PDB file of C-alpha atoms in Angstrom:
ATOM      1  CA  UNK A   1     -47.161  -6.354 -40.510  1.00 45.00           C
ATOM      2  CA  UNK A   2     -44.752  -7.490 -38.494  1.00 46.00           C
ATOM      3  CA  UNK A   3     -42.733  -5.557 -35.901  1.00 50.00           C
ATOM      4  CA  UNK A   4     -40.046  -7.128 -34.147  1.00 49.00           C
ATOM      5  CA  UNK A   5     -39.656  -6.253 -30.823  1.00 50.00           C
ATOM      6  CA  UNK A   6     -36.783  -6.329 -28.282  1.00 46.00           C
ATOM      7  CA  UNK A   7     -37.477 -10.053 -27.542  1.00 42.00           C
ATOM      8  CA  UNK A   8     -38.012 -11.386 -30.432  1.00 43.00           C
ATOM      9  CA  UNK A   9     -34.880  -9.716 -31.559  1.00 41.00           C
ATOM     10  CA  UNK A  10     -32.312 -10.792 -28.225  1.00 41.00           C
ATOM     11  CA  UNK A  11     -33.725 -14.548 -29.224  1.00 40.00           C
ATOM     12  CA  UNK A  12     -32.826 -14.130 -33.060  1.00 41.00           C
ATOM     13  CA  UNK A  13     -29.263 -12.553 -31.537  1.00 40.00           C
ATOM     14  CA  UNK A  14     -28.860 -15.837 -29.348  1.00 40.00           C
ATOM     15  CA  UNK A  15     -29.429 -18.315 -31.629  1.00 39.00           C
ATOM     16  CA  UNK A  16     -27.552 -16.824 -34.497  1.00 40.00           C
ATOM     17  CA  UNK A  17     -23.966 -16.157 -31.913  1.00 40.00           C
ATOM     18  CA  UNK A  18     -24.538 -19.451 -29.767  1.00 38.00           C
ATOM     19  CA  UNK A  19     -21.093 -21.257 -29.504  1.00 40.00           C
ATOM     20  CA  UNK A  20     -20.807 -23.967 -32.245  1.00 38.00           C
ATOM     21  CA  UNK A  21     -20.248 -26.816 -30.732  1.00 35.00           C
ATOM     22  CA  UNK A  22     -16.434 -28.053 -31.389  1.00 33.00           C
ATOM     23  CA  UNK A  23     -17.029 -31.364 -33.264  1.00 38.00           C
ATOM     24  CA  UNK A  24     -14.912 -33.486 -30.684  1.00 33.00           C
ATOM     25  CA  UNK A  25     -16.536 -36.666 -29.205  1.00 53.00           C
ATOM     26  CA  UNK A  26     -15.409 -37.523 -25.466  1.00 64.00           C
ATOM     27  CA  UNK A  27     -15.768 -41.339 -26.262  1.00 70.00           C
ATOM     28  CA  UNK A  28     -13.902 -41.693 -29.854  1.00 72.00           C
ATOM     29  CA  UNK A  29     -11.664 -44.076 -29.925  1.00 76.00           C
ATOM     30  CA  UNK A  30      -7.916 -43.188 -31.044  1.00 75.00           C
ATOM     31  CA  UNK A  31      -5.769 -45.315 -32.965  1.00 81.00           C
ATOM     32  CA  UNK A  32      -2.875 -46.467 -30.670  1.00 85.00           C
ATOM     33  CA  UNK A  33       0.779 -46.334 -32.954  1.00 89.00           C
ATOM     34  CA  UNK A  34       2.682 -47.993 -30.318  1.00 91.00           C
ATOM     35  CA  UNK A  35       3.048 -47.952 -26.801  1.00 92.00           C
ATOM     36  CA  UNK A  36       6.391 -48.546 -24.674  1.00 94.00           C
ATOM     37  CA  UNK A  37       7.201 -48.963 -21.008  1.00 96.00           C
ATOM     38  CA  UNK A  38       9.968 -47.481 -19.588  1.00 96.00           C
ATOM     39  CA  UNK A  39      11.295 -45.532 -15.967  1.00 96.00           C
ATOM     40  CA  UNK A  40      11.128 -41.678 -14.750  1.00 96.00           C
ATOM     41  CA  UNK A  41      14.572 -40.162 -14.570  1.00 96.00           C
ATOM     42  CA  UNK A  42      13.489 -36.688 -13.718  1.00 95.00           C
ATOM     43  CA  UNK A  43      10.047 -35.108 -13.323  1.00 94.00           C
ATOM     44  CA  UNK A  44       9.320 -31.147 -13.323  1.00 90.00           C
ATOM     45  CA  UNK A  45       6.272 -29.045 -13.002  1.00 89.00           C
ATOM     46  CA  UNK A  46       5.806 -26.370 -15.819  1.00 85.00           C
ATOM     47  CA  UNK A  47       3.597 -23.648 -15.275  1.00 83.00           C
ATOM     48  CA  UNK A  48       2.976 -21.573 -18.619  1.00 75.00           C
ATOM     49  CA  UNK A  49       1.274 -18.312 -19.510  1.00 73.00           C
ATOM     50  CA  UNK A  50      -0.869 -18.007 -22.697  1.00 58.00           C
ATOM     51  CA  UNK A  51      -2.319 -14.861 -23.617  1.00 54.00           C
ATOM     52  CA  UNK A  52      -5.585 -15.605 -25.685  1.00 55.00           C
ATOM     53  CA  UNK A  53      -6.924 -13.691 -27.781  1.00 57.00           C
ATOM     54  CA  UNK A  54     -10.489 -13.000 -28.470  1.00 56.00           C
ATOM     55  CA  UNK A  55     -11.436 -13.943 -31.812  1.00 58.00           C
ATOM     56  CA  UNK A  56     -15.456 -13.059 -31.551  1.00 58.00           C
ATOM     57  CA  UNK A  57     -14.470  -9.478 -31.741  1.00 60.00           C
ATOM     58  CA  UNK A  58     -15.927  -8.704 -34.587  1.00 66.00           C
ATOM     59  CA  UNK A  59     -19.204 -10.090 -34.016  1.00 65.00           C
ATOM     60  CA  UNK A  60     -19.583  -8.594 -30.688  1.00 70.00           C
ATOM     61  CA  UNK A  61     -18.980  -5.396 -32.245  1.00 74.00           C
ATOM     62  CA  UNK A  62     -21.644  -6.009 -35.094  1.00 73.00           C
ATOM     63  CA  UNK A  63     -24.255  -7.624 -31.839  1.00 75.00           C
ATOM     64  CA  UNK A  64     -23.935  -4.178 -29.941  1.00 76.00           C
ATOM     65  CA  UNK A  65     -24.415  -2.239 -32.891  1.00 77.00           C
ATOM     66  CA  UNK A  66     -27.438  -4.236 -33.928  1.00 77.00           C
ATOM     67  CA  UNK A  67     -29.189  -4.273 -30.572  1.00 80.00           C
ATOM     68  CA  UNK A  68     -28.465  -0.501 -30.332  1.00 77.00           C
ATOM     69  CA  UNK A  69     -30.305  -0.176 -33.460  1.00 77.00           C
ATOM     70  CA  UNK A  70     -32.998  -2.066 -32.191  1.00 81.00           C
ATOM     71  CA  UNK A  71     -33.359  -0.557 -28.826  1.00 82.00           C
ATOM     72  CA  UNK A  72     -33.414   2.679 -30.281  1.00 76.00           C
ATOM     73  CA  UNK A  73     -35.580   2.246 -32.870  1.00 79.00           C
ATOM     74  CA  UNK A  74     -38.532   2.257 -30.471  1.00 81.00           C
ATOM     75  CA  UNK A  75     -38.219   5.816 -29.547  1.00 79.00           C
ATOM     76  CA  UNK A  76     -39.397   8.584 -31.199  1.00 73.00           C
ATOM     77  CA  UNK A  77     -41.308   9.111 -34.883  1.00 76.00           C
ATOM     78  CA  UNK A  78     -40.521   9.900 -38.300  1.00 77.00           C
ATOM     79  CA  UNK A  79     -37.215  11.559 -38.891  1.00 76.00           C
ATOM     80  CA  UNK A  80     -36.410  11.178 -34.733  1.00 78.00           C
ATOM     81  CA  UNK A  81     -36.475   7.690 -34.990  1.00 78.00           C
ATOM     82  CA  UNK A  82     -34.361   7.152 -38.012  1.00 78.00           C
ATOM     83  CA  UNK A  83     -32.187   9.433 -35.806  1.00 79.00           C
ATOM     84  CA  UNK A  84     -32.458   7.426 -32.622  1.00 80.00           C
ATOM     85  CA  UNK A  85     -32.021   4.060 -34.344  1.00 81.00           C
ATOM     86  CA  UNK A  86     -28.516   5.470 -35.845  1.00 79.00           C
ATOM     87  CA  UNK A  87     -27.491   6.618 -32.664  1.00 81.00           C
ATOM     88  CA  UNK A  88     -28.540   3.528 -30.860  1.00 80.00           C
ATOM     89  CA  UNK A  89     -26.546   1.697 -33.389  1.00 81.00           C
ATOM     90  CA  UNK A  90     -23.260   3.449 -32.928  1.00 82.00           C
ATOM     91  CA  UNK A  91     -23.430   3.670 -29.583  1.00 83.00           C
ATOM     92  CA  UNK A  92     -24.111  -0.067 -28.864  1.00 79.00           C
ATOM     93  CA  UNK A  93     -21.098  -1.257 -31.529  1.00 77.00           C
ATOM     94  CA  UNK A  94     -19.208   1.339 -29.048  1.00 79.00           C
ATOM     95  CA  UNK A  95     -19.681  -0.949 -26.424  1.00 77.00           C
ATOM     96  CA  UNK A  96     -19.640  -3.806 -27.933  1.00 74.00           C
ATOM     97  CA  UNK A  97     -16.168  -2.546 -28.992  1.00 71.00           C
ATOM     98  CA  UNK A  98     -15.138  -1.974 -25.936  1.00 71.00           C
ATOM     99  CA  UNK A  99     -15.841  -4.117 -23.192  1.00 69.00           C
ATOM    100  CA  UNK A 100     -16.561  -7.103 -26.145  1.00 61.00           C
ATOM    101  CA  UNK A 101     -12.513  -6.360 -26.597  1.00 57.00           C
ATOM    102  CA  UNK A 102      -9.917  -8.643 -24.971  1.00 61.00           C
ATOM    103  CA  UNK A 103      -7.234 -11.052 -24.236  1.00 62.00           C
ATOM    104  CA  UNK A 104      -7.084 -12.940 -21.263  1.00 65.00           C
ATOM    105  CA  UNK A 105      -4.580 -14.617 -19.254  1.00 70.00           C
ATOM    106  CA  UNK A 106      -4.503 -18.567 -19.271  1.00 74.00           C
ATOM    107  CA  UNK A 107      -2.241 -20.027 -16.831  1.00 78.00           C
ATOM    108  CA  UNK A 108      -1.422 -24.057 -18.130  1.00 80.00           C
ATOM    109  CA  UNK A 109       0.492 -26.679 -15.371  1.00 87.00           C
ATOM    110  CA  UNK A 110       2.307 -28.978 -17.113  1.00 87.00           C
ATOM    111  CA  UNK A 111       4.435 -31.984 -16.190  1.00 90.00           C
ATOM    112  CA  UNK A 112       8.158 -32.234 -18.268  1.00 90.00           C
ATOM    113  CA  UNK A 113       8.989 -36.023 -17.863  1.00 93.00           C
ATOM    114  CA  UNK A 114      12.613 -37.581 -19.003  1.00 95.00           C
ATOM    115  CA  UNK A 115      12.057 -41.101 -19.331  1.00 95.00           C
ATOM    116  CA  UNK A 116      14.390 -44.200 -20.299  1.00 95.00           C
ATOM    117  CA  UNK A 117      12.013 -46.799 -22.427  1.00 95.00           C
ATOM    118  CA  UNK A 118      12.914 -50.239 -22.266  1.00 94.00           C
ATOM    119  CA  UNK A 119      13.950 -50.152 -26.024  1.00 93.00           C
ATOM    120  CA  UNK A 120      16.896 -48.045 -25.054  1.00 93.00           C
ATOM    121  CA  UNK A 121      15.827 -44.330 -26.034  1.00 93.00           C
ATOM    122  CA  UNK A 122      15.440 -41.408 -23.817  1.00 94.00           C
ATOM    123  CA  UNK A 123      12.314 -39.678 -24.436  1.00 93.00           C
ATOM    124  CA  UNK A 124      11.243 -36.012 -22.896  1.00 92.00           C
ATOM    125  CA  UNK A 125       7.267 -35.440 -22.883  1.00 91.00           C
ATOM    126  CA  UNK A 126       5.658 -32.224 -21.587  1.00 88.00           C
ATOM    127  CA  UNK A 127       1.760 -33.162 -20.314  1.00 88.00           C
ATOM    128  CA  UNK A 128      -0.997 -31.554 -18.605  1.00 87.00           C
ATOM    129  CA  UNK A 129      -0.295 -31.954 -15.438  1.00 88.00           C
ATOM    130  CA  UNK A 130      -3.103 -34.259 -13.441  1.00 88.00           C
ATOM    131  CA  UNK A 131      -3.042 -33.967 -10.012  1.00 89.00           C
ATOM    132  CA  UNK A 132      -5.009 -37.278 -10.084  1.00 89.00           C
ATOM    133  CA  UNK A 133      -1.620 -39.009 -11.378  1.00 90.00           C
ATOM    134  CA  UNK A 134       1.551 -37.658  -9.811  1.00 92.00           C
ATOM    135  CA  UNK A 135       4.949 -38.734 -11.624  1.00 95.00           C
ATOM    136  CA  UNK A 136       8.146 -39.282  -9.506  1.00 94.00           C
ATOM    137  CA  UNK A 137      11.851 -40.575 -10.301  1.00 95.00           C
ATOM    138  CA  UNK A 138      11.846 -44.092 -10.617  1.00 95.00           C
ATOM    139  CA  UNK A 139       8.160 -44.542 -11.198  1.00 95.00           C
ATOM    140  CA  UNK A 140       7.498 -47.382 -14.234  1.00 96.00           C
ATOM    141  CA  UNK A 141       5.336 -45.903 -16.811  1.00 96.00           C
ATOM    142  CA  UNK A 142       3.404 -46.484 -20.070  1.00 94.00           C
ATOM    143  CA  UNK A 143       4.047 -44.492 -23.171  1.00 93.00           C
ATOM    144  CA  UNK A 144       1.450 -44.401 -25.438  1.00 90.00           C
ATOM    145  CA  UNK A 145       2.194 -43.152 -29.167  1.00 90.00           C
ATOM    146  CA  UNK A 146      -1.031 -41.912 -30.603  1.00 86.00           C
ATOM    147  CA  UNK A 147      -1.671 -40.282 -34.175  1.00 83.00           C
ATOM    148  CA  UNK A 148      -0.118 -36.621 -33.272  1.00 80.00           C
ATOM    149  CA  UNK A 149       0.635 -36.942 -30.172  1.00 84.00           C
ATOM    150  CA  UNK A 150       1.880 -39.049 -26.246  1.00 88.00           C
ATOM    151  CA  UNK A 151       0.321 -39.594 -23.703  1.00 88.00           C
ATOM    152  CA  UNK A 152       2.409 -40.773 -20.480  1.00 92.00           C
ATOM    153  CA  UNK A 153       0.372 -42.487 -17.961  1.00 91.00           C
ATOM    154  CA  UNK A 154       1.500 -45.017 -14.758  1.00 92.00           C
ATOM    155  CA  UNK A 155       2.003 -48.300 -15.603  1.00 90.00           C
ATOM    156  CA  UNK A 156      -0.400 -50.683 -14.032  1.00 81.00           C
TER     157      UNK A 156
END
């Protein structure tokens, strides 16, 4: 019969909570809508605070509780072991509970950028900021129009 064992167990745990990976592809090409030139009128660095919220709670709870189980399962015999394995069970979703818990603080730079296009309008766009392209006033740039969304980039 088979009995798992603390190893066998952490590697079932691991495979089972791995991260899934988030179905994006680095190299997909994006369908361009239009894309405009225009000038900087005013540039302005944003930096904004997200509070994120852990949303593997839950599982983390039901991990602890499960390797608890496990871990205490190999003490004792009979009756004492049932007992142990309950114990270990609540005490590991305990602390899976607790230090599983949390938000964190996420702190985003962002560039706001008023530009004039050459077709006459007066766009605002709030970026990422990339300190590998820095915007000033007067700077020509390219505005890209993609399917949900800008993208602001110097014009070459």
């Amino acid at each position: 019969m088979w009995k798992p064992t603390l190893a066998s167990f952490m590697f079932i745990f691991a495979f089972i909570i791995s991260p899934a990976s988030a179905g994006y592809d680095r190299n997909q090409a994006v369908p361009v809508e239009k894309v405009l030139y225009g000038d900087i009128t005013s540039v302005r660095n944003i930096t904004e605070t997200q509070l994120i919220e852990d949303r593997n709670q839950g599982w983390k709870t039901f991990g602890g509780a499960l390797a608890g189980g496990v871990i205490g399962n190999q003490f004792g015999g009979g009756s004492g072991r049932d007992v142990a394995t309950i114990l270990g069970a609540l005490i590991g979703g305990s602390i899976g509970n607790r230090y599983g818990s949390g938000t964190s603080v996420q702190s985003l730079k962002l560039v706001e950028l008023m530009i004039n296009q050459e077709d006459g309008t007066q766009v605002m766009v709030i970026q990422d900021y990339d300190a590998g392209m820095v915007f000033n006033a007067g700077d020509r740039v390219r505005v890209v129009y993609l399917q949900g969304g800008v993208r602001v980039d110097i014009a070459m």
